[in-house]
Amino acid sequence: RKEVEQDPGPFNVPEGATVAFNCTYSNSASQSFFWYRQDCRKEPKLLMSVYSSGNEDGRFTAQLNRASQYISLLIRDSKLSDSATYLCVVRNTGGFKTIFGAGTRLFVKA
Amino acid sequence: NAGVTQTPKFRVLKTGQSMTLLCAQDMNHEYMYWYRQDPGMGLRLIHYSVGEGTTAKGEVPDGYNVSRLKKQNFLLGLESAAPSQTSVYFCASSYPLTPGISYEQYFGPGTRLTVT
């Protein structure tokens, strides 16, 4: 079983739609959680950190459920520019073991 | 600020050849990392460094060596390239990991390596 698992998609949604991604992790000692965005043939860039209380940044909302060991990302009012791959990232106790999910591909259509 | 830069951007090697990938950062970060990214898989850590003169193995270190002679540079070497090392290589850097604080990693643009 992979340490961090994501639905690979692709998710094809129209502009304006709401889309949700889930990610599960297997190590209960995991300490820090992130969502990164990666455009085609580009480097990953931090979208947002995920906090236990949940956090929101504009159209993006991230949630963490430690009991069930999953992280979610909700994108509201999707834009064409949201088309990218979204990587779930988990950092375990000790810090260096940063595990990247394989990513979920999103296509937003006009 | 250039952030994290990588050279070269593309390279084609023949099996058995050697090469060095250079990563440079101008953010005064202590920590630097080398990852590889293959289709359908997440980024996997090859080697990392917590400071000048120190390096450590990550998840997939075999076939690679690294050096961190200067704080701003982190070199990844392939001594005898194999087709299995065909991949996209990303360098990243960050501030030191501190309990309770989530520092992001900043990535370079990547190096696309093909080994034939």
mmCIF file with all atom_site columns, C-alpha atoms in Angstrom:
data_model
loop_
_atom_site.group_PDB
_atom_site.id
_atom_site.type_symbol
_atom_site.label_atom_id
_atom_site.label_alt_id
_atom_site.label_comp_id
_atom_site.label_asym_id
_atom_site.label_entity_id
_atom_site.label_seq_id
_atom_site.pdbx_PDB_ins_code
_atom_site.Cartn_x
_atom_site.Cartn_y
_atom_site.Cartn_z
_atom_site.occupancy
_atom_site.B_iso_or_equiv
_atom_site.pdbx_formal_charge
_atom_site.auth_seq_id
_atom_site.auth_comp_id
_atom_site.auth_asym_id
_atom_site.auth_atom_id
_atom_site.pdbx_PDB_model_num
ATOM 1   C CA . ARG A 1 1   ? 0.000   0.000  0.000   1.00 0.00 ? 1   ARG A CA 1
ATOM 2   C CA . LYS A 1 2   ? 1.344   3.440  -0.894  1.00 0.00 ? 2   LYS A CA 1
ATOM 3   C CA . GLU A 1 3   ? 2.008   5.764  2.020   1.00 0.00 ? 3   GLU A CA 1
ATOM 4   C CA . VAL A 1 4   ? 0.044   8.548  0.362   1.00 0.00 ? 4   VAL A CA 1
ATOM 5   C CA . GLU A 1 5   ? -2.747  7.717  -2.047  1.00 0.00 ? 5   GLU A CA 1
ATOM 6   C CA . GLN A 1 6   ? -4.706  9.967  -4.345  1.00 0.00 ? 6   GLN A CA 1
ATOM 7   C CA . ASP A 1 7   ? -7.307  9.370  -7.021  1.00 0.00 ? 7   ASP A CA 1
ATOM 8   C CA . PRO A 1 8   ? -5.297  9.955  -10.215 1.00 0.00 ? 8   PRO A CA 1
ATOM 9   C CA . GLY A 1 9   ? -8.325  11.271 -12.088 1.00 0.00 ? 9   GLY A CA 1
ATOM 10  C CA . PRO A 1 10  ? -8.475  12.963 -14.444 1.00 0.00 ? 10  PRO A CA 1
ATOM 11  C CA . PHE A 1 11  ? -11.314 15.102 -13.207 1.00 0.00 ? 11  PHE A CA 1
ATOM 12  C CA . ASN A 1 12  ? -13.016 16.922 -16.067 1.00 0.00 ? 12  ASN A CA 1
ATOM 13  C CA . VAL A 1 13  ? -15.264 19.741 -14.835 1.00 0.00 ? 13  VAL A CA 1
ATOM 14  C CA . PRO A 1 14  ? -16.890 22.814 -16.408 1.00 0.00 ? 14  PRO A CA 1
ATOM 15  C CA . GLU A 1 15  ? -15.960 26.320 -15.375 1.00 0.00 ? 15  GLU A CA 1
ATOM 16  C CA . GLY A 1 16  ? -17.757 27.337 -12.227 1.00 0.00 ? 16  GLY A CA 1
ATOM 17  C CA . ALA A 1 17  ? -18.026 23.816 -10.848 1.00 0.00 ? 17  ALA A CA 1
ATOM 18  C CA . THR A 1 18  ? -17.000 22.736 -7.382  1.00 0.00 ? 18  THR A CA 1
ATOM 19  C CA . VAL A 1 19  ? -14.549 19.865 -7.250  1.00 0.00 ? 19  VAL A CA 1
ATOM 20  C CA . ALA A 1 20  ? -13.131 17.930 -4.312  1.00 0.00 ? 20  ALA A CA 1
ATOM 21  C CA . PHE A 1 21  ? -9.985  15.858 -4.051  1.00 0.00 ? 21  PHE A CA 1
ATOM 22  C CA . ASN A 1 22  ? -9.230  13.381 -1.320  1.00 0.00 ? 22  ASN A CA 1
ATOM 23  C CA . CYS A 1 23  ? -5.959  11.961 -0.161  1.00 0.00 ? 23  CYS A CA 1
ATOM 24  C CA . THR A 1 24  ? -5.287  9.217  2.377   1.00 0.00 ? 24  THR A CA 1
ATOM 25  C CA . TYR A 1 25  ? -2.077  8.574  4.278   1.00 0.00 ? 25  TYR A CA 1
ATOM 26  C CA . SER A 1 26  ? -0.996  5.467  6.106   1.00 0.00 ? 26  SER A CA 1
ATOM 27  C CA . ASN A 1 27  ? 1.387   6.720  8.793   1.00 0.00 ? 27  ASN A CA 1
ATOM 28  C CA . SER A 1 28  ? -0.482  7.899  11.855  1.00 0.00 ? 28  SER A CA 1
ATOM 29  C CA . ALA A 1 29  ? 2.663   9.718  13.027  1.00 0.00 ? 29  ALA A CA 1
ATOM 30  C CA . SER A 1 30  ? 2.464   12.118 10.090  1.00 0.00 ? 30  SER A CA 1
ATOM 31  C CA . GLN A 1 31  ? 2.981   15.652 11.240  1.00 0.00 ? 31  GLN A CA 1
ATOM 32  C CA . SER A 1 32  ? 2.547   18.167 8.441   1.00 0.00 ? 32  SER A CA 1
ATOM 33  C CA . PHE A 1 33  ? 0.294   18.222 5.431   1.00 0.00 ? 33  PHE A CA 1
ATOM 34  C CA . PHE A 1 34  ? 0.285   20.254 2.246   1.00 0.00 ? 34  PHE A CA 1
ATOM 35  C CA . TRP A 1 35  ? -1.328  20.598 -1.138  1.00 0.00 ? 35  TRP A CA 1
ATOM 36  C CA . TYR A 1 36  ? 1.002   21.480 -3.997  1.00 0.00 ? 36  TYR A CA 1
ATOM 37  C CA . ARG A 1 37  ? 0.019   22.372 -7.525  1.00 0.00 ? 37  ARG A CA 1
ATOM 38  C CA . GLN A 1 38  ? 2.014   21.230 -10.548 1.00 0.00 ? 38  GLN A CA 1
ATOM 39  C CA . ASP A 1 39  ? 1.419   22.578 -14.026 1.00 0.00 ? 39  ASP A CA 1
ATOM 40  C CA . CYS A 1 40  ? 2.323   20.453 -17.027 1.00 0.00 ? 40  CYS A CA 1
ATOM 41  C CA . ARG A 1 41  ? 6.099   20.050 -17.316 1.00 0.00 ? 41  ARG A CA 1
ATOM 42  C CA . LYS A 1 42  ? 6.696   22.539 -14.478 1.00 0.00 ? 42  LYS A CA 1
ATOM 43  C CA . GLU A 1 43  ? 7.882   22.307 -10.917 1.00 0.00 ? 43  GLU A CA 1
ATOM 44  C CA . PRO A 1 44  ? 5.495   21.767 -7.968  1.00 0.00 ? 44  PRO A CA 1
ATOM 45  C CA . LYS A 1 45  ? 4.479   24.899 -6.084  1.00 0.00 ? 45  LYS A CA 1
ATOM 46  C CA . LEU A 1 46  ? 2.854   25.163 -2.687  1.00 0.00 ? 46  LEU A CA 1
ATOM 47  C CA . LEU A 1 47  ? -0.884  25.776 -2.901  1.00 0.00 ? 47  LEU A CA 1
ATOM 48  C CA . MET A 1 48  ? -1.618  25.649 0.803   1.00 0.00 ? 48  MET A CA 1
ATOM 49  C CA . SER A 1 49  ? -0.644  24.028 4.055   1.00 0.00 ? 49  SER A CA 1
ATOM 50  C CA . VAL A 1 50  ? -3.331  21.979 5.796   1.00 0.00 ? 50  VAL A CA 1
ATOM 51  C CA . TYR A 1 51  ? -4.045  22.603 9.454   1.00 0.00 ? 51  TYR A CA 1
ATOM 52  C CA . SER A 1 52  ? -6.007  20.495 11.911  1.00 0.00 ? 52  SER A CA 1
ATOM 53  C CA . SER A 1 53  ? -8.699  23.127 12.184  1.00 0.00 ? 53  SER A CA 1
ATOM 54  C CA . GLY A 1 54  ? -9.088  23.343 8.424   1.00 0.00 ? 54  GLY A CA 1
ATOM 55  C CA . ASN A 1 55  ? -8.154  26.403 6.438   1.00 0.00 ? 55  ASN A CA 1
ATOM 56  C CA . GLU A 1 56  ? -9.401  28.422 3.524   1.00 0.00 ? 56  GLU A CA 1
ATOM 57  C CA . ASP A 1 57  ? -7.674  30.568 0.949   1.00 0.00 ? 57  ASP A CA 1
ATOM 58  C CA . GLY A 1 58  ? -10.097 32.246 -1.409  1.00 0.00 ? 58  GLY A CA 1
ATOM 59  C CA . ARG A 1 59  ? -11.784 29.542 -3.483  1.00 0.00 ? 59  ARG A CA 1
ATOM 60  C CA . PHE A 1 60  ? -9.694  26.786 -1.916  1.00 0.00 ? 60  PHE A CA 1
ATOM 61  C CA . THR A 1 61  ? -10.503 24.945 1.306   1.00 0.00 ? 61  THR A CA 1
ATOM 62  C CA . ALA A 1 62  ? -8.331  22.267 2.880   1.00 0.00 ? 62  ALA A CA 1
ATOM 63  C CA . GLN A 1 63  ? -9.421  19.870 5.595   1.00 0.00 ? 63  GLN A CA 1
ATOM 64  C CA . LEU A 1 64  ? -7.547  17.346 7.697   1.00 0.00 ? 64  LEU A CA 1
ATOM 65  C CA . ASN A 1 65  ? -9.123  14.354 9.412   1.00 0.00 ? 65  ASN A CA 1
ATOM 66  C CA . ARG A 1 66  ? -6.471  12.761 11.609  1.00 0.00 ? 66  ARG A CA 1
ATOM 67  C CA . ALA A 1 67  ? -8.764  10.031 12.920  1.00 0.00 ? 67  ALA A CA 1
ATOM 68  C CA . SER A 1 68  ? -9.492  8.769  9.409   1.00 0.00 ? 68  SER A CA 1
ATOM 69  C CA . GLN A 1 69  ? -6.097  9.803  8.069   1.00 0.00 ? 69  GLN A CA 1
ATOM 70  C CA . TYR A 1 70  ? -7.264  11.766 5.093   1.00 0.00 ? 70  TYR A CA 1
ATOM 71  C CA . ILE A 1 71  ? -6.848  15.223 3.678   1.00 0.00 ? 71  ILE A CA 1
ATOM 72  C CA . SER A 1 72  ? -9.175  16.971 1.306   1.00 0.00 ? 72  SER A CA 1
ATOM 73  C CA . LEU A 1 73  ? -9.020  19.930 -1.037  1.00 0.00 ? 73  LEU A CA 1
ATOM 74  C CA . LEU A 1 74  ? -12.157 21.698 -2.228  1.00 0.00 ? 74  LEU A CA 1
ATOM 75  C CA . ILE A 1 75  ? -12.050 24.103 -5.159  1.00 0.00 ? 75  ILE A CA 1
ATOM 76  C CA . ARG A 1 76  ? -15.109 26.294 -5.626  1.00 0.00 ? 76  ARG A CA 1
ATOM 77  C CA . ASP A 1 77  ? -16.039 28.226 -8.769  1.00 0.00 ? 77  ASP A CA 1
ATOM 78  C CA . SER A 1 78  ? -13.396 26.459 -10.880 1.00 0.00 ? 78  SER A CA 1
ATOM 79  C CA . LYS A 1 79  ? -11.447 28.559 -13.373 1.00 0.00 ? 79  LYS A CA 1
ATOM 80  C CA . LEU A 1 80  ? -9.707  27.446 -16.553 1.00 0.00 ? 80  LEU A CA 1
ATOM 81  C CA . SER A 1 81  ? -6.457  28.408 -14.846 1.00 0.00 ? 81  SER A CA 1
ATOM 82  C CA . ASP A 1 82  ? -7.086  25.796 -12.132 1.00 0.00 ? 82  ASP A CA 1
ATOM 83  C CA . SER A 1 83  ? -6.270  23.052 -14.659 1.00 0.00 ? 83  SER A CA 1
ATOM 84  C CA . ALA A 1 84  ? -3.216  21.327 -13.216 1.00 0.00 ? 84  ALA A CA 1
ATOM 85  C CA . THR A 1 85  ? -2.141  18.329 -11.172 1.00 0.00 ? 85  THR A CA 1
ATOM 86  C CA . TYR A 1 86  ? -2.708  18.595 -7.433  1.00 0.00 ? 86  TYR A CA 1
ATOM 87  C CA . LEU A 1 87  ? -0.216  16.814 -5.204  1.00 0.00 ? 87  LEU A CA 1
ATOM 88  C CA . CYS A 1 88  ? -0.986  15.729 -1.677  1.00 0.00 ? 88  CYS A CA 1
ATOM 89  C CA . VAL A 1 89  ? 2.127   15.939 0.496   1.00 0.00 ? 89  VAL A CA 1
ATOM 90  C CA . VAL A 1 90  ? 2.681   14.458 3.940   1.00 0.00 ? 90  VAL A CA 1
ATOM 91  C CA . ARG A 1 91  ? 5.684   15.042 6.176   1.00 0.00 ? 91  ARG A CA 1
ATOM 92  C CA . ASN A 1 92  ? 6.316   12.500 8.890   1.00 0.00 ? 92  ASN A CA 1
ATOM 93  C CA . THR A 1 93  ? 7.791   12.901 12.322  1.00 0.00 ? 93  THR A CA 1
ATOM 94  C CA . GLY A 1 94  ? 11.485  13.644 12.006  1.00 0.00 ? 94  GLY A CA 1
ATOM 95  C CA . GLY A 1 95  ? 10.890  15.915 9.083   1.00 0.00 ? 95  GLY A CA 1
ATOM 96  C CA . PHE A 1 96  ? 12.854  14.507 6.198   1.00 0.00 ? 96  PHE A CA 1
ATOM 97  C CA . LYS A 1 97  ? 10.480  11.816 5.182   1.00 0.00 ? 97  LYS A CA 1
ATOM 98  C CA . THR A 1 98  ? 8.298   13.919 2.926   1.00 0.00 ? 98  THR A CA 1
ATOM 99  C CA . ILE A 1 99  ? 5.957   11.758 0.902   1.00 0.00 ? 99  ILE A CA 1
ATOM 100 C CA . PHE A 1 100 ? 4.345   13.029 -2.270  1.00 0.00 ? 100 PHE A CA 1
ATOM 101 C CA . GLY A 1 101 ? 1.190   11.510 -3.658  1.00 0.00 ? 101 GLY A CA 1
ATOM 102 C CA . ALA A 1 102 ? 1.186   10.718 -7.367  1.00 0.00 ? 102 ALA A CA 1
ATOM 103 C CA . GLY A 1 103 ? -1.214  13.595 -7.979  1.00 0.00 ? 103 GLY A CA 1
ATOM 104 C CA . THR A 1 104 ? -4.741  14.190 -9.202  1.00 0.00 ? 104 THR A CA 1
ATOM 105 C CA . ARG A 1 105 ? -5.128  15.679 -12.641 1.00 0.00 ? 105 ARG A CA 1
ATOM 106 C CA . LEU A 1 106 ? -7.804  18.384 -13.079 1.00 0.00 ? 106 LEU A CA 1
ATOM 107 C CA . PHE A 1 107 ? -9.085  19.716 -16.382 1.00 0.00 ? 107 PHE A CA 1
ATOM 108 C CA . VAL A 1 108 ? -11.448 22.687 -16.252 1.00 0.00 ? 108 VAL A CA 1
ATOM 109 C CA . LYS A 1 109 ? -13.356 23.214 -19.491 1.00 0.00 ? 109 LYS A CA 1
ATOM 110 C CA . ALA A 1 110 ? -14.994 26.360 -20.852 1.00 0.00 ? 110 ALA A CA 1
ATOM 111 C CA . ASN B 2 1   ? 15.890  36.560 -6.478  1.00 0.00 ? 1   ASN B CA 1
ATOM 112 C CA . ALA B 2 2   ? 16.229  33.693 -8.914  1.00 0.00 ? 2   ALA B CA 1
ATOM 113 C CA . GLY B 2 3   ? 14.983  31.208 -6.311  1.00 0.00 ? 3   GLY B CA 1
ATOM 114 C CA . VAL B 2 4   ? 16.096  27.684 -7.179  1.00 0.00 ? 4   VAL B CA 1
ATOM 115 C CA . THR B 2 5   ? 17.823  27.121 -10.501 1.00 0.00 ? 5   THR B CA 1
ATOM 116 C CA . GLN B 2 6   ? 18.919  23.877 -12.149 1.00 0.00 ? 6   GLN B CA 1
ATOM 117 C CA . THR B 2 7   ? 21.313  23.145 -14.970 1.00 0.00 ? 7   THR B CA 1
ATOM 118 C CA . PRO B 2 8   ? 21.018  21.628 -17.458 1.00 0.00 ? 8   PRO B CA 1
ATOM 119 C CA . LYS B 2 9   ? 17.322  21.682 -18.343 1.00 0.00 ? 9   LYS B CA 1
ATOM 120 C CA . PHE B 2 10  ? 17.571  18.713 -20.706 1.00 0.00 ? 10  PHE B CA 1
ATOM 121 C CA . ARG B 2 11  ? 20.151  16.008 -21.281 1.00 0.00 ? 11  ARG B CA 1
ATOM 122 C CA . VAL B 2 12  ? 20.426  12.766 -23.209 1.00 0.00 ? 12  VAL B CA 1
ATOM 123 C CA . LEU B 2 13  ? 23.001  10.253 -22.039 1.00 0.00 ? 13  LEU B CA 1
ATOM 124 C CA . LYS B 2 14  ? 24.094  6.889  -23.272 1.00 0.00 ? 14  LYS B CA 1
ATOM 125 C CA . THR B 2 15  ? 24.173  3.964  -20.866 1.00 0.00 ? 15  THR B CA 1
ATOM 126 C CA . GLY B 2 16  ? 27.351  4.053  -18.829 1.00 0.00 ? 16  GLY B CA 1
ATOM 127 C CA . GLN B 2 17  ? 28.053  7.767  -19.255 1.00 0.00 ? 17  GLN B CA 1
ATOM 128 C CA . SER B 2 18  ? 28.351  10.047 -16.259 1.00 0.00 ? 18  SER B CA 1
ATOM 129 C CA . MET B 2 19  ? 27.034  13.513 -15.589 1.00 0.00 ? 19  MET B CA 1
ATOM 130 C CA . THR B 2 20  ? 26.451  16.061 -12.837 1.00 0.00 ? 20  THR B CA 1
ATOM 131 C CA . LEU B 2 21  ? 23.286  18.058 -12.267 1.00 0.00 ? 21  LEU B CA 1
ATOM 132 C CA . LEU B 2 22  ? 23.745  21.405 -10.587 1.00 0.00 ? 22  LEU B CA 1
ATOM 133 C CA . CYS B 2 23  ? 21.250  23.031 -8.252  1.00 0.00 ? 23  CYS B CA 1
ATOM 134 C CA . ALA B 2 24  ? 21.677  26.552 -6.898  1.00 0.00 ? 24  ALA B CA 1
ATOM 135 C CA . GLN B 2 25  ? 19.513  28.580 -4.512  1.00 0.00 ? 25  GLN B CA 1
ATOM 136 C CA . ASP B 2 26  ? 19.782  32.200 -3.435  1.00 0.00 ? 26  ASP B CA 1
ATOM 137 C CA . MET B 2 27  ? 17.333  32.107 -0.510  1.00 0.00 ? 27  MET B CA 1
ATOM 138 C CA . ASN B 2 28  ? 19.948  31.193 2.114   1.00 0.00 ? 28  ASN B CA 1
ATOM 139 C CA . HIS B 2 29  ? 18.132  27.931 2.822   1.00 0.00 ? 29  HIS B CA 1
ATOM 140 C CA . GLU B 2 30  ? 19.882  25.389 5.010   1.00 0.00 ? 30  GLU B CA 1
ATOM 141 C CA . TYR B 2 31  ? 18.136  22.334 3.597   1.00 0.00 ? 31  TYR B CA 1
ATOM 142 C CA . MET B 2 32  ? 18.361  21.105 0.030   1.00 0.00 ? 32  MET B CA 1
ATOM 143 C CA . TYR B 2 33  ? 16.881  18.034 -1.637  1.00 0.00 ? 33  TYR B CA 1
ATOM 144 C CA . TRP B 2 34  ? 17.040  16.043 -4.862  1.00 0.00 ? 34  TRP B CA 1
ATOM 145 C CA . TYR B 2 35  ? 13.916  14.257 -6.101  1.00 0.00 ? 35  TYR B CA 1
ATOM 146 C CA . ARG B 2 36  ? 13.031  12.263 -9.167  1.00 0.00 ? 36  ARG B CA 1
ATOM 147 C CA . GLN B 2 37  ? 9.554   12.185 -10.689 1.00 0.00 ? 37  GLN B CA 1
ATOM 148 C CA . ASP B 2 38  ? 8.342   9.340  -12.867 1.00 0.00 ? 38  ASP B CA 1
ATOM 149 C CA . PRO B 2 39  ? 4.938   8.951  -14.583 1.00 0.00 ? 39  PRO B CA 1
ATOM 150 C CA . GLY B 2 40  ? 2.234   7.729  -12.224 1.00 0.00 ? 40  GLY B CA 1
ATOM 151 C CA . MET B 2 41  ? 4.445   8.101  -9.187  1.00 0.00 ? 41  MET B CA 1
ATOM 152 C CA . GLY B 2 42  ? 4.958   10.851 -6.704  1.00 0.00 ? 42  GLY B CA 1
ATOM 153 C CA . LEU B 2 43  ? 8.239   12.634 -6.288  1.00 0.00 ? 43  LEU B CA 1
ATOM 154 C CA . ARG B 2 44  ? 10.757  10.363 -4.586  1.00 0.00 ? 44  ARG B CA 1
ATOM 155 C CA . LEU B 2 45  ? 13.601  11.687 -2.474  1.00 0.00 ? 45  LEU B CA 1
ATOM 156 C CA . ILE B 2 46  ? 17.061  10.673 -3.712  1.00 0.00 ? 46  ILE B CA 1
ATOM 157 C CA . HIS B 2 47  ? 19.382  12.518 -1.321  1.00 0.00 ? 47  HIS B CA 1
ATOM 158 C CA . TYR B 2 48  ? 19.141  15.528 0.911   1.00 0.00 ? 48  TYR B CA 1
ATOM 159 C CA . SER B 2 49  ? 21.390  17.894 2.839   1.00 0.00 ? 49  SER B CA 1
ATOM 160 C CA . VAL B 2 50  ? 20.819  19.748 6.101   1.00 0.00 ? 50  VAL B CA 1
ATOM 161 C CA . GLY B 2 51  ? 23.756  22.077 5.652   1.00 0.00 ? 51  GLY B CA 1
ATOM 162 C CA . GLU B 2 52  ? 27.035  22.782 3.948   1.00 0.00 ? 52  GLU B CA 1
ATOM 163 C CA . GLY B 2 53  ? 29.263  19.725 3.974   1.00 0.00 ? 53  GLY B CA 1
ATOM 164 C CA . THR B 2 54  ? 26.532  17.263 5.008   1.00 0.00 ? 54  THR B CA 1
ATOM 165 C CA . THR B 2 55  ? 24.482  14.863 2.903   1.00 0.00 ? 55  THR B CA 1
ATOM 166 C CA . ALA B 2 56  ? 22.194  11.917 3.597   1.00 0.00 ? 56  ALA B CA 1
ATOM 167 C CA . LYS B 2 57  ? 20.375  9.220  1.670   1.00 0.00 ? 57  LYS B CA 1
ATOM 168 C CA . GLY B 2 58  ? 16.723  9.458  0.858   1.00 0.00 ? 58  GLY B CA 1
ATOM 169 C CA . GLU B 2 59  ? 14.288  6.869  -0.425  1.00 0.00 ? 59  GLU B CA 1
ATOM 170 C CA . VAL B 2 60  ? 16.002  5.958  -3.733  1.00 0.00 ? 60  VAL B CA 1
ATOM 171 C CA . PRO B 2 61  ? 19.750  6.772  -3.445  1.00 0.00 ? 61  PRO B CA 1
ATOM 172 C CA . ASP B 2 62  ? 21.250  3.893  -5.426  1.00 0.00 ? 62  ASP B CA 1
ATOM 173 C CA . GLY B 2 63  ? 23.183  4.965  -8.506  1.00 0.00 ? 63  GLY B CA 1
ATOM 174 C CA . TYR B 2 64  ? 23.479  8.591  -7.370  1.00 0.00 ? 64  TYR B CA 1
ATOM 175 C CA . ASN B 2 65  ? 25.966  10.615 -5.366  1.00 0.00 ? 65  ASN B CA 1
ATOM 176 C CA . VAL B 2 66  ? 25.713  14.165 -4.067  1.00 0.00 ? 66  VAL B CA 1
ATOM 177 C CA . SER B 2 67  ? 27.887  16.919 -2.695  1.00 0.00 ? 67  SER B CA 1
ATOM 178 C CA . ARG B 2 68  ? 27.191  20.175 -0.839  1.00 0.00 ? 68  ARG B CA 1
ATOM 179 C CA . LEU B 2 69  ? 30.477  22.036 -0.784  1.00 0.00 ? 69  LEU B CA 1
ATOM 180 C CA . LYS B 2 70  ? 28.788  25.437 -0.638  1.00 0.00 ? 70  LYS B CA 1
ATOM 181 C CA . LYS B 2 71  ? 25.556  26.311 1.124   1.00 0.00 ? 71  LYS B CA 1
ATOM 182 C CA . GLN B 2 72  ? 23.931  27.574 -2.035  1.00 0.00 ? 72  GLN B CA 1
ATOM 183 C CA . ASN B 2 73  ? 24.814  24.616 -4.275  1.00 0.00 ? 73  ASN B CA 1
ATOM 184 C CA . PHE B 2 74  ? 23.775  20.957 -4.255  1.00 0.00 ? 74  PHE B CA 1
ATOM 185 C CA . LEU B 2 75  ? 25.186  18.657 -6.921  1.00 0.00 ? 75  LEU B CA 1
ATOM 186 C CA . LEU B 2 76  ? 23.720  15.335 -8.039  1.00 0.00 ? 76  LEU B CA 1
ATOM 187 C CA . GLY B 2 77  ? 26.010  12.921 -9.846  1.00 0.00 ? 77  GLY B CA 1
ATOM 188 C CA . LEU B 2 78  ? 25.292  9.872  -11.927 1.00 0.00 ? 78  LEU B CA 1
ATOM 189 C CA . GLU B 2 79  ? 28.482  7.825  -12.184 1.00 0.00 ? 79  GLU B CA 1
ATOM 190 C CA . SER B 2 80  ? 27.265  5.258  -14.723 1.00 0.00 ? 80  SER B CA 1
ATOM 191 C CA . ALA B 2 81  ? 23.876  6.132  -16.157 1.00 0.00 ? 81  ALA B CA 1
ATOM 192 C CA . ALA B 2 82  ? 21.264  3.423  -16.703 1.00 0.00 ? 82  ALA B CA 1
ATOM 193 C CA . PRO B 2 83  ? 17.973  3.564  -18.642 1.00 0.00 ? 83  PRO B CA 1
ATOM 194 C CA . SER B 2 84  ? 16.134  3.209  -15.303 1.00 0.00 ? 84  SER B CA 1
ATOM 195 C CA . GLN B 2 85  ? 17.460  6.655  -14.412 1.00 0.00 ? 85  GLN B CA 1
ATOM 196 C CA . THR B 2 86  ? 15.465  8.259  -17.207 1.00 0.00 ? 86  THR B CA 1
ATOM 197 C CA . SER B 2 87  ? 13.322  10.705 -15.274 1.00 0.00 ? 87  SER B CA 1
ATOM 198 C CA . VAL B 2 88  ? 12.652  14.310 -14.401 1.00 0.00 ? 88  VAL B CA 1
ATOM 199 C CA . TYR B 2 89  ? 14.889  15.491 -11.581 1.00 0.00 ? 89  TYR B CA 1
ATOM 200 C CA . PHE B 2 90  ? 13.828  18.289 -9.253  1.00 0.00 ? 90  PHE B CA 1
ATOM 201 C CA . CYS B 2 91  ? 15.945  20.083 -6.746  1.00 0.00 ? 91  CYS B CA 1
ATOM 202 C CA . ALA B 2 92  ? 14.296  21.809 -3.789  1.00 0.00 ? 92  ALA B CA 1
ATOM 203 C CA . SER B 2 93  ? 15.338  23.876 -0.811  1.00 0.00 ? 93  SER B CA 1
ATOM 204 C CA . SER B 2 94  ? 13.752  24.974 2.452   1.00 0.00 ? 94  SER B CA 1
ATOM 205 C CA . TYR B 2 95  ? 14.400  26.510 5.825   1.00 0.00 ? 95  TYR B CA 1
ATOM 206 C CA . PRO B 2 96  ? 15.257  24.078 8.634   1.00 0.00 ? 96  PRO B CA 1
ATOM 207 C CA . LEU B 2 97  ? 12.395  21.879 9.731   1.00 0.00 ? 97  LEU B CA 1
ATOM 208 C CA . THR B 2 98  ? 11.090  23.109 13.060  1.00 0.00 ? 98  THR B CA 1
ATOM 209 C CA . PRO B 2 99  ? 8.486   21.315 15.179  1.00 0.00 ? 99  PRO B CA 1
ATOM 210 C CA . GLY B 2 100 ? 5.182   23.099 14.906  1.00 0.00 ? 100 GLY B CA 1
ATOM 211 C CA . ILE B 2 101 ? 6.160   25.086 11.828  1.00 0.00 ? 101 ILE B CA 1
ATOM 212 C CA . SER B 2 102 ? 5.487   23.904 8.310   1.00 0.00 ? 102 SER B CA 1
ATOM 213 C CA . TYR B 2 103 ? 8.068   25.355 5.978   1.00 0.00 ? 103 TYR B CA 1
ATOM 214 C CA . GLU B 2 104 ? 7.393   24.810 2.317   1.00 0.00 ? 104 GLU B CA 1
ATOM 215 C CA . GLN B 2 105 ? 9.922   23.436 -0.118  1.00 0.00 ? 105 GLN B CA 1
ATOM 216 C CA . TYR B 2 106 ? 10.799  25.600 -3.107  1.00 0.00 ? 106 TYR B CA 1
ATOM 217 C CA . PHE B 2 107 ? 11.482  23.663 -6.280  1.00 0.00 ? 107 PHE B CA 1
ATOM 218 C CA . GLY B 2 108 ? 13.701  24.300 -9.252  1.00 0.00 ? 108 GLY B CA 1
ATOM 219 C CA . PRO B 2 109 ? 12.337  23.989 -12.819 1.00 0.00 ? 109 PRO B CA 1
ATOM 220 C CA . GLY B 2 110 ? 13.584  20.432 -13.256 1.00 0.00 ? 110 GLY B CA 1
ATOM 221 C CA . THR B 2 111 ? 16.037  18.571 -15.458 1.00 0.00 ? 111 THR B CA 1
ATOM 222 C CA . ARG B 2 112 ? 14.689  16.134 -18.025 1.00 0.00 ? 112 ARG B CA 1
ATOM 223 C CA . LEU B 2 113 ? 17.157  13.285 -18.386 1.00 0.00 ? 113 LEU B CA 1
ATOM 224 C CA . THR B 2 114 ? 16.916  10.494 -20.931 1.00 0.00 ? 114 THR B CA 1
ATOM 225 C CA . VAL B 2 115 ? 19.304  7.556  -20.816 1.00 0.00 ? 115 VAL B CA 1
ATOM 226 C CA . THR B 2 116 ? 19.405  5.448  -23.980 1.00 0.00 ? 116 THR B CA 1
#
